[in-house]
Short mmCIF file of C-alpha atoms in Angstrom, two decimals:
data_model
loop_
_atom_site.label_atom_id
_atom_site.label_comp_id
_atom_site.label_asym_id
_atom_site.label_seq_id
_atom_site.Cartn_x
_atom_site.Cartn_y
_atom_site.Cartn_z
CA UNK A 1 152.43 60.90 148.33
CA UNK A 2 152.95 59.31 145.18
CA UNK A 3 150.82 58.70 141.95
CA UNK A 4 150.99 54.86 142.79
CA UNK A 5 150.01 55.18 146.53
CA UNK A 6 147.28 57.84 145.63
CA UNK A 7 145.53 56.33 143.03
CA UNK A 8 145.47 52.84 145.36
CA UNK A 9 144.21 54.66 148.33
CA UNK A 10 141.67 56.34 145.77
CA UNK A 11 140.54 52.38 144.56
CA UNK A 12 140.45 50.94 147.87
CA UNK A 13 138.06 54.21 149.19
CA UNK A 14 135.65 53.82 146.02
CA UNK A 15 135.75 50.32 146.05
CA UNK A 16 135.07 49.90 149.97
CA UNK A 17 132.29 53.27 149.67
CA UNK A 18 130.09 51.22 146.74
CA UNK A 19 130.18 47.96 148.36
CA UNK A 20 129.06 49.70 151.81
CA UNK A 21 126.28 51.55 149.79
CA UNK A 22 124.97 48.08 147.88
CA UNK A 23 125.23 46.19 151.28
CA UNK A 24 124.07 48.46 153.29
CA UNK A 25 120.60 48.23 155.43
CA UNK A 26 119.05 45.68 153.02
CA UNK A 27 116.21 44.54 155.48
CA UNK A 28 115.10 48.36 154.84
CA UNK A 29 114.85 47.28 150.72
CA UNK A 30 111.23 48.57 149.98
CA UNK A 31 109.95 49.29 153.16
CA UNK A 32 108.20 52.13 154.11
CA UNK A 33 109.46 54.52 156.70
CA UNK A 34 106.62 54.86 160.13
CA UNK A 35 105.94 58.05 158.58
CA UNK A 36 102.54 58.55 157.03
CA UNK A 37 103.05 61.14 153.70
CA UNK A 38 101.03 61.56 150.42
CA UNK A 39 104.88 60.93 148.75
CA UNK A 40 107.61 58.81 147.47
CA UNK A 41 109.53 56.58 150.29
CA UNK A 42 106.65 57.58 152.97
CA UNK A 43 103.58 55.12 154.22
CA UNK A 44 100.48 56.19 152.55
CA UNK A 45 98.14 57.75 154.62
CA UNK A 46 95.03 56.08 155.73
CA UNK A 47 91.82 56.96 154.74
CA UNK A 48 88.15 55.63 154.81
CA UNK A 49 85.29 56.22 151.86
CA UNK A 50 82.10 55.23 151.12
CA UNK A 51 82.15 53.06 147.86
CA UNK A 52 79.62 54.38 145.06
CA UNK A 53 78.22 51.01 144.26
CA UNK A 54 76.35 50.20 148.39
CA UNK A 55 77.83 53.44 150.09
CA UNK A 56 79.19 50.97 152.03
CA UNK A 57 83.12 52.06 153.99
CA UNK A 58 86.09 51.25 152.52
CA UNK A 59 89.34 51.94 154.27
CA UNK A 60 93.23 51.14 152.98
CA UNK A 61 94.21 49.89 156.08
CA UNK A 62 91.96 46.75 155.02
CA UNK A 63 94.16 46.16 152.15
CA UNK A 64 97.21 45.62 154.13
CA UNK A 65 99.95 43.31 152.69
CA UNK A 66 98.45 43.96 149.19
CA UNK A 67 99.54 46.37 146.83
CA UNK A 68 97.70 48.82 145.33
CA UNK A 69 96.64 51.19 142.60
CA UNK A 70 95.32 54.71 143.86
CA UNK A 71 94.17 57.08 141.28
CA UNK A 72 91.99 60.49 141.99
CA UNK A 73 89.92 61.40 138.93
CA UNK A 74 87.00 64.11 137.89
CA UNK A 75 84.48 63.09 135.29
CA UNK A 76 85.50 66.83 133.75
CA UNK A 77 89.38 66.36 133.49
CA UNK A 78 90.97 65.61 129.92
CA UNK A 79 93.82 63.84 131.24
CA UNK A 80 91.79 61.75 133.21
CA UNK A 81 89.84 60.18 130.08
CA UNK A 82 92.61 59.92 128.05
CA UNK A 83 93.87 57.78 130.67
CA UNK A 84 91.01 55.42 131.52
CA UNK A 85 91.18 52.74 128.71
CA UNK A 86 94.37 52.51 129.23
CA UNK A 87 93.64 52.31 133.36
CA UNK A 88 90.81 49.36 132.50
CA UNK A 89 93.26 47.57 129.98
CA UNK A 90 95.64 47.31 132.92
CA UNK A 91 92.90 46.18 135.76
CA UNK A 92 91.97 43.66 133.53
CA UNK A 93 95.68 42.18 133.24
CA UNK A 94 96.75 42.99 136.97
CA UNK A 95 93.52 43.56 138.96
CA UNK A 96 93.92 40.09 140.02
CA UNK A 97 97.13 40.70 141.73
CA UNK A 98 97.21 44.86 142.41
CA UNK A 99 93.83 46.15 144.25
CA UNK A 100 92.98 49.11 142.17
CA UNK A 101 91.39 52.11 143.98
CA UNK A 102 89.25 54.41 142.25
CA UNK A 103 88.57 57.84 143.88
CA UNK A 104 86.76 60.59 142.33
CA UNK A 105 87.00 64.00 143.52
CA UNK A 106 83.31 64.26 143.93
CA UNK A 107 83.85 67.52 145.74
CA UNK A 108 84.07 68.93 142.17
CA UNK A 109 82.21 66.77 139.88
CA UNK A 110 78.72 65.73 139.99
CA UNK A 111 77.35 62.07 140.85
CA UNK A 112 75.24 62.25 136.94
CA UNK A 113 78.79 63.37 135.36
CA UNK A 114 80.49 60.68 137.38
CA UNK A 115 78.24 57.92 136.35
CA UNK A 116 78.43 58.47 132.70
CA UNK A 117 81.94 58.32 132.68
CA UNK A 118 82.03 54.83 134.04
CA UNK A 119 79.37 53.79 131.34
CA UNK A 120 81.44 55.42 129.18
CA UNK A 121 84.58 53.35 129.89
CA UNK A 122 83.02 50.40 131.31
CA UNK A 123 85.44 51.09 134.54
CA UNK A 124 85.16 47.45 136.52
CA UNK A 125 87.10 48.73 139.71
CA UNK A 126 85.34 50.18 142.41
CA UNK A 127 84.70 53.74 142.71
CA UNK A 128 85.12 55.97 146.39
CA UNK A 129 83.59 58.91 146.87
CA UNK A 130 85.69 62.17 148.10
CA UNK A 131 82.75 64.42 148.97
CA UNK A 132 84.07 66.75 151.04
CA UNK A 133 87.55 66.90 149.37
CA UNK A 134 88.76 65.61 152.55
CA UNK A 135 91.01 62.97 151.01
CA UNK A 136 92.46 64.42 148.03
CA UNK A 137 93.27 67.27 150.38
CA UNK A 138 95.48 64.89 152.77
CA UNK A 139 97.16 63.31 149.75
CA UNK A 140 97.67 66.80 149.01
CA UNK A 141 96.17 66.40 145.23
CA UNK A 142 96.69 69.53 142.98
CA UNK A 143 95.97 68.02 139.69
CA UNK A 144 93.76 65.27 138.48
CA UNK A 145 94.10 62.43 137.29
CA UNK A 146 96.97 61.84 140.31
CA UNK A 147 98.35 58.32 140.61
CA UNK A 148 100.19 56.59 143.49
CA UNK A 149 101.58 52.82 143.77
CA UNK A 150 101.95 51.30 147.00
CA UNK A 151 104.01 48.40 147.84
CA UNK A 152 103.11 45.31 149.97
CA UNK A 153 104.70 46.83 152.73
CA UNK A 154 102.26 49.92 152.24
CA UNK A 155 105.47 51.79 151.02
CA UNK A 156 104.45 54.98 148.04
CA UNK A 157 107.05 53.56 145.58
CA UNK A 158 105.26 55.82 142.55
CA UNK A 159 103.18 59.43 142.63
CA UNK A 160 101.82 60.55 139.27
CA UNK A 161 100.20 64.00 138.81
CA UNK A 162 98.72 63.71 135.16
CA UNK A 163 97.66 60.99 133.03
CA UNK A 164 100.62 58.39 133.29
CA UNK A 165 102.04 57.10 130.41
CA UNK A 166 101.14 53.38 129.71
CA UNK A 167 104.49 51.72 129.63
CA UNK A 168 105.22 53.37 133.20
CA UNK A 169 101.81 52.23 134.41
CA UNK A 170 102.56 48.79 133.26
CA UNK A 171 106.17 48.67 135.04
CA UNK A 172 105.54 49.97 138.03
CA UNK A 173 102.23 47.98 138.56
CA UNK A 174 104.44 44.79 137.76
CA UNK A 175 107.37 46.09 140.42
CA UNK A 176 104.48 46.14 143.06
CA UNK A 177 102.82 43.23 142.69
CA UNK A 178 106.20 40.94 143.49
CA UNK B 1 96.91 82.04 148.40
CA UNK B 2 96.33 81.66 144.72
CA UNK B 3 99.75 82.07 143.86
CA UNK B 4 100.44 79.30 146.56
CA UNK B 5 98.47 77.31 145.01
CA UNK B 6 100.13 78.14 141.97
CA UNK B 7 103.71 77.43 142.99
CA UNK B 8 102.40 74.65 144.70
CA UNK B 9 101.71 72.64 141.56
CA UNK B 10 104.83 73.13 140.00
CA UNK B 11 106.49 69.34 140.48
CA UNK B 12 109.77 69.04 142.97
CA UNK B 13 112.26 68.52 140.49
CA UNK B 14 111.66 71.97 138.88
CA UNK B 15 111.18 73.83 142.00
CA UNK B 16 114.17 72.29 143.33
CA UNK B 17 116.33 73.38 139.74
CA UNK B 18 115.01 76.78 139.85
CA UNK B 19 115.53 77.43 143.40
CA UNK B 20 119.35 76.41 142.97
CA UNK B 21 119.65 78.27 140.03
CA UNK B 22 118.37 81.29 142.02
CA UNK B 23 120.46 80.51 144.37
CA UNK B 24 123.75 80.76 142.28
CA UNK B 25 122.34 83.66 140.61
CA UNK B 26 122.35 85.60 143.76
CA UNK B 27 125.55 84.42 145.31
CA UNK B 28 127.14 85.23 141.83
CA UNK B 29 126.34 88.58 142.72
CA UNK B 30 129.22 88.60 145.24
CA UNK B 31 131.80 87.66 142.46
CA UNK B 32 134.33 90.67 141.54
CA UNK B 33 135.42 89.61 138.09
CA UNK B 34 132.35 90.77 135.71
CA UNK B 35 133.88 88.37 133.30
CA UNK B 36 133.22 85.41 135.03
CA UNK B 37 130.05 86.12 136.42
CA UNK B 38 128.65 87.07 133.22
CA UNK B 39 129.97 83.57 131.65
CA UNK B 40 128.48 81.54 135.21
CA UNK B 41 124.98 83.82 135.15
CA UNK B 42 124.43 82.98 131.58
CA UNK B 43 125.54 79.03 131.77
CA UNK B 44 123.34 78.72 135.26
CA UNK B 45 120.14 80.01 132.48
CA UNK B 46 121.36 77.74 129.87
CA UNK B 47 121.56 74.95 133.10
CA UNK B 48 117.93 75.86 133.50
CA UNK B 49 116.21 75.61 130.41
CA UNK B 50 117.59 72.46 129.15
CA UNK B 51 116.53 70.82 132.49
CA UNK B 52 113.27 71.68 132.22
CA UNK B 53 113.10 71.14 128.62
CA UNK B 54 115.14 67.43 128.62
CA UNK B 55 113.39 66.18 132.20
CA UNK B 56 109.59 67.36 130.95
CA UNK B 57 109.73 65.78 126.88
CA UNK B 58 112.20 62.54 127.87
CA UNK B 59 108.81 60.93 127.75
CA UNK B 60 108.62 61.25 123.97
CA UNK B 61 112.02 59.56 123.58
CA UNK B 62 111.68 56.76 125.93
CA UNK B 63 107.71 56.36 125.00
CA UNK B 64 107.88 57.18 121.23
CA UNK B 65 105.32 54.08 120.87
CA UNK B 66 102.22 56.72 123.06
CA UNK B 67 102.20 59.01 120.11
CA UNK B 68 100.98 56.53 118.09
CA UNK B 69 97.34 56.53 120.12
CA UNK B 70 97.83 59.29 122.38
CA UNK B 71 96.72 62.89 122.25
CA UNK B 72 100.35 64.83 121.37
CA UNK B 73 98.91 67.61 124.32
CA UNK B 74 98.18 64.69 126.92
CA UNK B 75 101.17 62.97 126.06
CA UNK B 76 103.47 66.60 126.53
CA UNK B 77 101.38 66.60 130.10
CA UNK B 78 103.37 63.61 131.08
CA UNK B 79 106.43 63.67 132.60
CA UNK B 80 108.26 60.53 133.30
CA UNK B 81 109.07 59.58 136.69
CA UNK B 82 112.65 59.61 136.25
CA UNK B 83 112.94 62.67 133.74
CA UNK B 84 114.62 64.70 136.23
CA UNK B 85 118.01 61.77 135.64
CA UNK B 86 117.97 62.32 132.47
CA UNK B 87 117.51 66.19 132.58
CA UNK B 88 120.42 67.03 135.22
CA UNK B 89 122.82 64.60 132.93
CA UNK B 90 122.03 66.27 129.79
CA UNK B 91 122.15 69.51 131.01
CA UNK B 92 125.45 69.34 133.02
CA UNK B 93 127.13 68.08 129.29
CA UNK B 94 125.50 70.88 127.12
CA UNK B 95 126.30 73.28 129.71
CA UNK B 96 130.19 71.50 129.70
CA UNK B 97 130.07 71.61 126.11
CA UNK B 98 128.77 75.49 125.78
CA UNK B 99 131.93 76.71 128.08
CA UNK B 100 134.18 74.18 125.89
CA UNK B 101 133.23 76.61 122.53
CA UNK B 102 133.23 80.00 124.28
CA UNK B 103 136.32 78.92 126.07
CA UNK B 104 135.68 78.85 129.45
CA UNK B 105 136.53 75.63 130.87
CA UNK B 106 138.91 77.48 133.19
CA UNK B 107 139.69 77.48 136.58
CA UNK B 108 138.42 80.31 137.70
CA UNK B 109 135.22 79.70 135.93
CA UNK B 110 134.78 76.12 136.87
CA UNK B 111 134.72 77.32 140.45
CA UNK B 112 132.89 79.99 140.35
CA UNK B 113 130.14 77.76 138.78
CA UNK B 114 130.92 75.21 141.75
CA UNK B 115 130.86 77.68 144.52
CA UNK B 116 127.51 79.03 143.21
CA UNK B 117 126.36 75.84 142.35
CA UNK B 118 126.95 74.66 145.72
CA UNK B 119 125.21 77.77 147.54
CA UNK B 120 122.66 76.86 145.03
CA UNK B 121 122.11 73.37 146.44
CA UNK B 122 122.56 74.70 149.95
CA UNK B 123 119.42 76.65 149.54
CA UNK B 124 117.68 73.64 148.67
CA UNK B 125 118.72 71.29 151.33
CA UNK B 126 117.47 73.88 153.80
CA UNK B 127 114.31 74.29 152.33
CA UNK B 128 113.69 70.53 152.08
CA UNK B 129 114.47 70.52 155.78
CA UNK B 130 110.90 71.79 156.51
CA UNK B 131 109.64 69.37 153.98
CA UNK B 132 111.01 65.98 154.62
CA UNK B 133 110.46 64.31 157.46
CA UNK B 134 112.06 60.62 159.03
CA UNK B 135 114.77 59.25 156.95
CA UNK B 136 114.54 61.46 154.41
CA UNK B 137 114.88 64.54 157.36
CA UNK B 138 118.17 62.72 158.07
CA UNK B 139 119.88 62.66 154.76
CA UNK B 140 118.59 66.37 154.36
CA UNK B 141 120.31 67.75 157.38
CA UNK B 142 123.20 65.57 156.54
CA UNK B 143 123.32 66.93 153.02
CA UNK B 144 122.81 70.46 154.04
CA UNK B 145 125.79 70.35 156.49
CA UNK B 146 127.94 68.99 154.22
CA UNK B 147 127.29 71.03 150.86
CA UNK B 148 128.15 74.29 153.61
CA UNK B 149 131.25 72.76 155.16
CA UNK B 150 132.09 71.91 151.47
CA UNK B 151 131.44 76.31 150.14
CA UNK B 152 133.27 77.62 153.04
CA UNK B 153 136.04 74.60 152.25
CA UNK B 154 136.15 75.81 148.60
CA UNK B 155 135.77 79.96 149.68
CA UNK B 156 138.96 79.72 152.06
CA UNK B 157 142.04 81.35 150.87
CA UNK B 158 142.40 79.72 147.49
CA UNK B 159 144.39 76.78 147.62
CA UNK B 160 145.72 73.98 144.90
CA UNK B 161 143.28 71.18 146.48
CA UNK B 162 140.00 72.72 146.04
CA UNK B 163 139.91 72.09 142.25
CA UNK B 164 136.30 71.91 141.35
CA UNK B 165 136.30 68.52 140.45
CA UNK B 166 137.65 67.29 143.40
CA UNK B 167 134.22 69.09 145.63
CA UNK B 168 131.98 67.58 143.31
CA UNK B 169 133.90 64.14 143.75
CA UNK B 170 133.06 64.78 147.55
CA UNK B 171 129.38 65.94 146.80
CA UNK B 172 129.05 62.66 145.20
CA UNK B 173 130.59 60.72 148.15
CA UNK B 174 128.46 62.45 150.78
CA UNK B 175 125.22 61.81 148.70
CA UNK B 176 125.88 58.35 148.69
CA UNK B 177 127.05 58.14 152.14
CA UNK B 178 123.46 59.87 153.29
CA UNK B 179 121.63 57.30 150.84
CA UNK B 180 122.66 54.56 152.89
CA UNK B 181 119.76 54.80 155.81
CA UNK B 182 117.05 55.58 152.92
CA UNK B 183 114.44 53.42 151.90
CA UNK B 184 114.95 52.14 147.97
CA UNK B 185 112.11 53.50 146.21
CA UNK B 186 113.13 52.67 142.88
CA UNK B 187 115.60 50.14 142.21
CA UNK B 188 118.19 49.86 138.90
CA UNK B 189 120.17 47.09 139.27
CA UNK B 190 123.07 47.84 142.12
CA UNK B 191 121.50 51.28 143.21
CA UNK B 192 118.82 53.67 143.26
CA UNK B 193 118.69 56.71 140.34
CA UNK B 194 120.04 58.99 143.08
CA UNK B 195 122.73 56.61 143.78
CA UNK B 196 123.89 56.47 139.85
CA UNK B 197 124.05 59.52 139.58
CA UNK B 198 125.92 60.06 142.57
CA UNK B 199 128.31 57.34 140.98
CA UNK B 200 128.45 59.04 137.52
CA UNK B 201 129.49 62.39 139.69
CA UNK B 202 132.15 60.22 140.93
CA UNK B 203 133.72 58.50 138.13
CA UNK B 204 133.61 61.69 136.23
CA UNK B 205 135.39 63.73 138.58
CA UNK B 206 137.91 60.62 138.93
CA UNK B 207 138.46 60.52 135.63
CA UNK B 208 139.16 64.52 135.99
CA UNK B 209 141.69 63.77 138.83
CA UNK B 210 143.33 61.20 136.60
CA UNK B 211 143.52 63.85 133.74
CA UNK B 212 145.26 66.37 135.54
CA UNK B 213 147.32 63.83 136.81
CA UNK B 214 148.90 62.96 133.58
CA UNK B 215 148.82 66.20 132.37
CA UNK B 216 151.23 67.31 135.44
CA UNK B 217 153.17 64.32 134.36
CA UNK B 218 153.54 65.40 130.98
CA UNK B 219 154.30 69.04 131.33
CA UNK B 220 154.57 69.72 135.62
CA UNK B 221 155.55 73.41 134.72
CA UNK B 222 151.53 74.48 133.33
CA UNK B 223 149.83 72.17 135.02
CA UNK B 224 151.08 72.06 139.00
CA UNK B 225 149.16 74.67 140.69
CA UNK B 226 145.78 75.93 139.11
CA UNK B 227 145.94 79.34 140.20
CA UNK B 228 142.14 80.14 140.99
CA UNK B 229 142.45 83.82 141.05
CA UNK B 230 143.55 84.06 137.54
#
């Protein structure tokens, strides 16, 4: 084979591959697979928890169609202050649009510790309560503050394990809420 | 179980590094010239440590603007999202660029590193086939079947087509073959970060082709056949 004849075959195969990989399966653009996982790419898990403010039940699977903030905290963890006026900045610029979900790790903090903090950073979203670890377990949380960003189509498009950094929170909360 | 719980929080991307590394570290064990497995064994470290390092601080060169009201400790907790990009492409060129001053950009170096490299990845593709699940279970098997074919391709009685460059232009092919059925997590213009990089695998190891094919025009005599067990 020849240098010409190579090198055409060569264009035509790289050409043909990246158009088949940008065409390819676009109805599957940002949906989530049927598989429920605590990751990236994966539906996120449902889950039901009483809300501090009424102890009233709050599930995810009522927030279907919208997307969504989830962040597990503890009153005790660094990272998870250092994060928090930047987390109310943000819910007062997107919460119209992205529901945010609080959930504190109650399991290991205490209901006095937790109320302080949201005194301290006048935290407008509502708060869930994880007493028995249950759901921090499923999402399979290993360090707090974690962070995950779910699409309209209940897709995890974003999992943060410590405090995110601000211009990434502001990104990826503007990807989900189009 | 402590030390499960241990490994357990150390993120993906630098599990999956150090398992591959481990993974050419052991099957460089098999190689007969000491040379070359001392150059390889001391580049795979080198691969290592400057993934680690450039994926974990990226976040203080593409957020310089958090130092200026963040904690410096908080701020060294964060890793971006897409650190691991930038830490495979900066340590494949300061690894390229270490063998280019000791002098060992050879053949026999190059695929030693690939062949390693590649039992490397292996390793990981089988472990992530107990991980991932749906799609994602798909592309792994995939993957996994491909990166062996593509070792016992390269380990067959050496021959003039398996030039390194040339496996990783196929490694690139095949991971953006398997992308295909996946769902687009994160989105950068025409592809995914997986996807560039895929693309950046295959342009560089076109442009390699290309290279070797102008050399062999230039002087046919020292460049025709690569002889791998020099």
């Amino acid at each position: 084979m020849n240098l010409v004849t190579k090198w055409v075959l060569i264009l035509i195969g790289v050409v043909t591959l990246l158009a088949m990989v940008v065409t390819a399966s676009p109805s599957k653009r940002g949906s989530a697979t049927q598989t429920a996982r605590p990751y990236d790419g994966y539906a996120a898990p449902d889950f039901t928890l009483p809300r501090l403010s009424d102890g009233q039940p709050v599930s995810l699977s009522q927030y279907h169609g919208k997307p969504l903030f989830i962040n597990f905290w503890a009153s005790w963890c660094p990272p998870c202050n250092a994060e928090s006026p930047e987390l109310v900045k943000a819910y007062a610029k997107y919460g119209s649009k992205v529901v945010f979900i609080s959930i504190n790790v109650t399991h290991d903090d205490t209901l006095a510790n937790v109320k302080t903090f949201l005194k301290k950073y006048n935290v407008p979203y509502p708060v869930l309560l994880d007493k028995q670890a249950k759901v921090s377990n499923e999402y399979n949380v290993l360090a707090l503050p974690t962070s995950l960003f779910v699409n309209r189509q209940g897709m995890i498009v974003a999992r943060y394990s410590g405090a995110i950094p601000n211009p990434e929170l502001i990104s990826t909360l503007q990807r989900i809420e189009k | 179980m402590g030390i499960v719980h241990t490994l357990q929080r150390v993120p993906s991307e630098y599990a999956g590094a150090i398992m591959v590394v481990l993974g050419a570290w052991i099957f460089l064990r098999l190689e007969r010239n000491q040379q070359t497995r001392a150059a390889v064994s001391e580049r795979a470290l080198e691969f290592l440590f400057t993934y680690i390092i450039i994926a974990r601080l990226s976040g203080l060169f593409l957020h310089p603007g958090e130092l200026l009201h963040m904690n410096v400790w908080t701020l060294l907790a964060q890793a971006p999202s897409q650190g691991w990009v930038y830490g495979l492409v900066g340590a494949v060129l300061i690894v390229l660029w270490r063998m280019r001053i000791h002098k060992q950009r050879d053949w026999p170096v190059l695929m030693a590193a690939t062949n390693a490299s590649l039992f490397g990845i292996a390793i990981w593709w089988l472990i992530r086939v107990f991980i991932d699940q749906g799609p994602f279970l798909v592309r792994t098997i995939g993957m996994l079947l491909i990166t062996v074919f593509l070792l016992l391709f390269s380990l067959r009685k050496p021959s003039t087509w398996t030039l390194p460059h040339r496996i990783w232009t196929l490694m690139a092919v095949a991971l953006l073959l398997t992308s295909i059925g996946l769902p687009k997590i994160v989105q950068l213009g025409l592809f995914t970060p997986v996807q560039w990089f895929a693309v950046l695998i295959l342009f560089a190891g076109l442009a390699a082709e290309a290279a070797l094919d102008i050399q062999k025009q230039k002087d046919p005599q020292r460049h025709s056949v690569p002889n791998r067990n020099e």
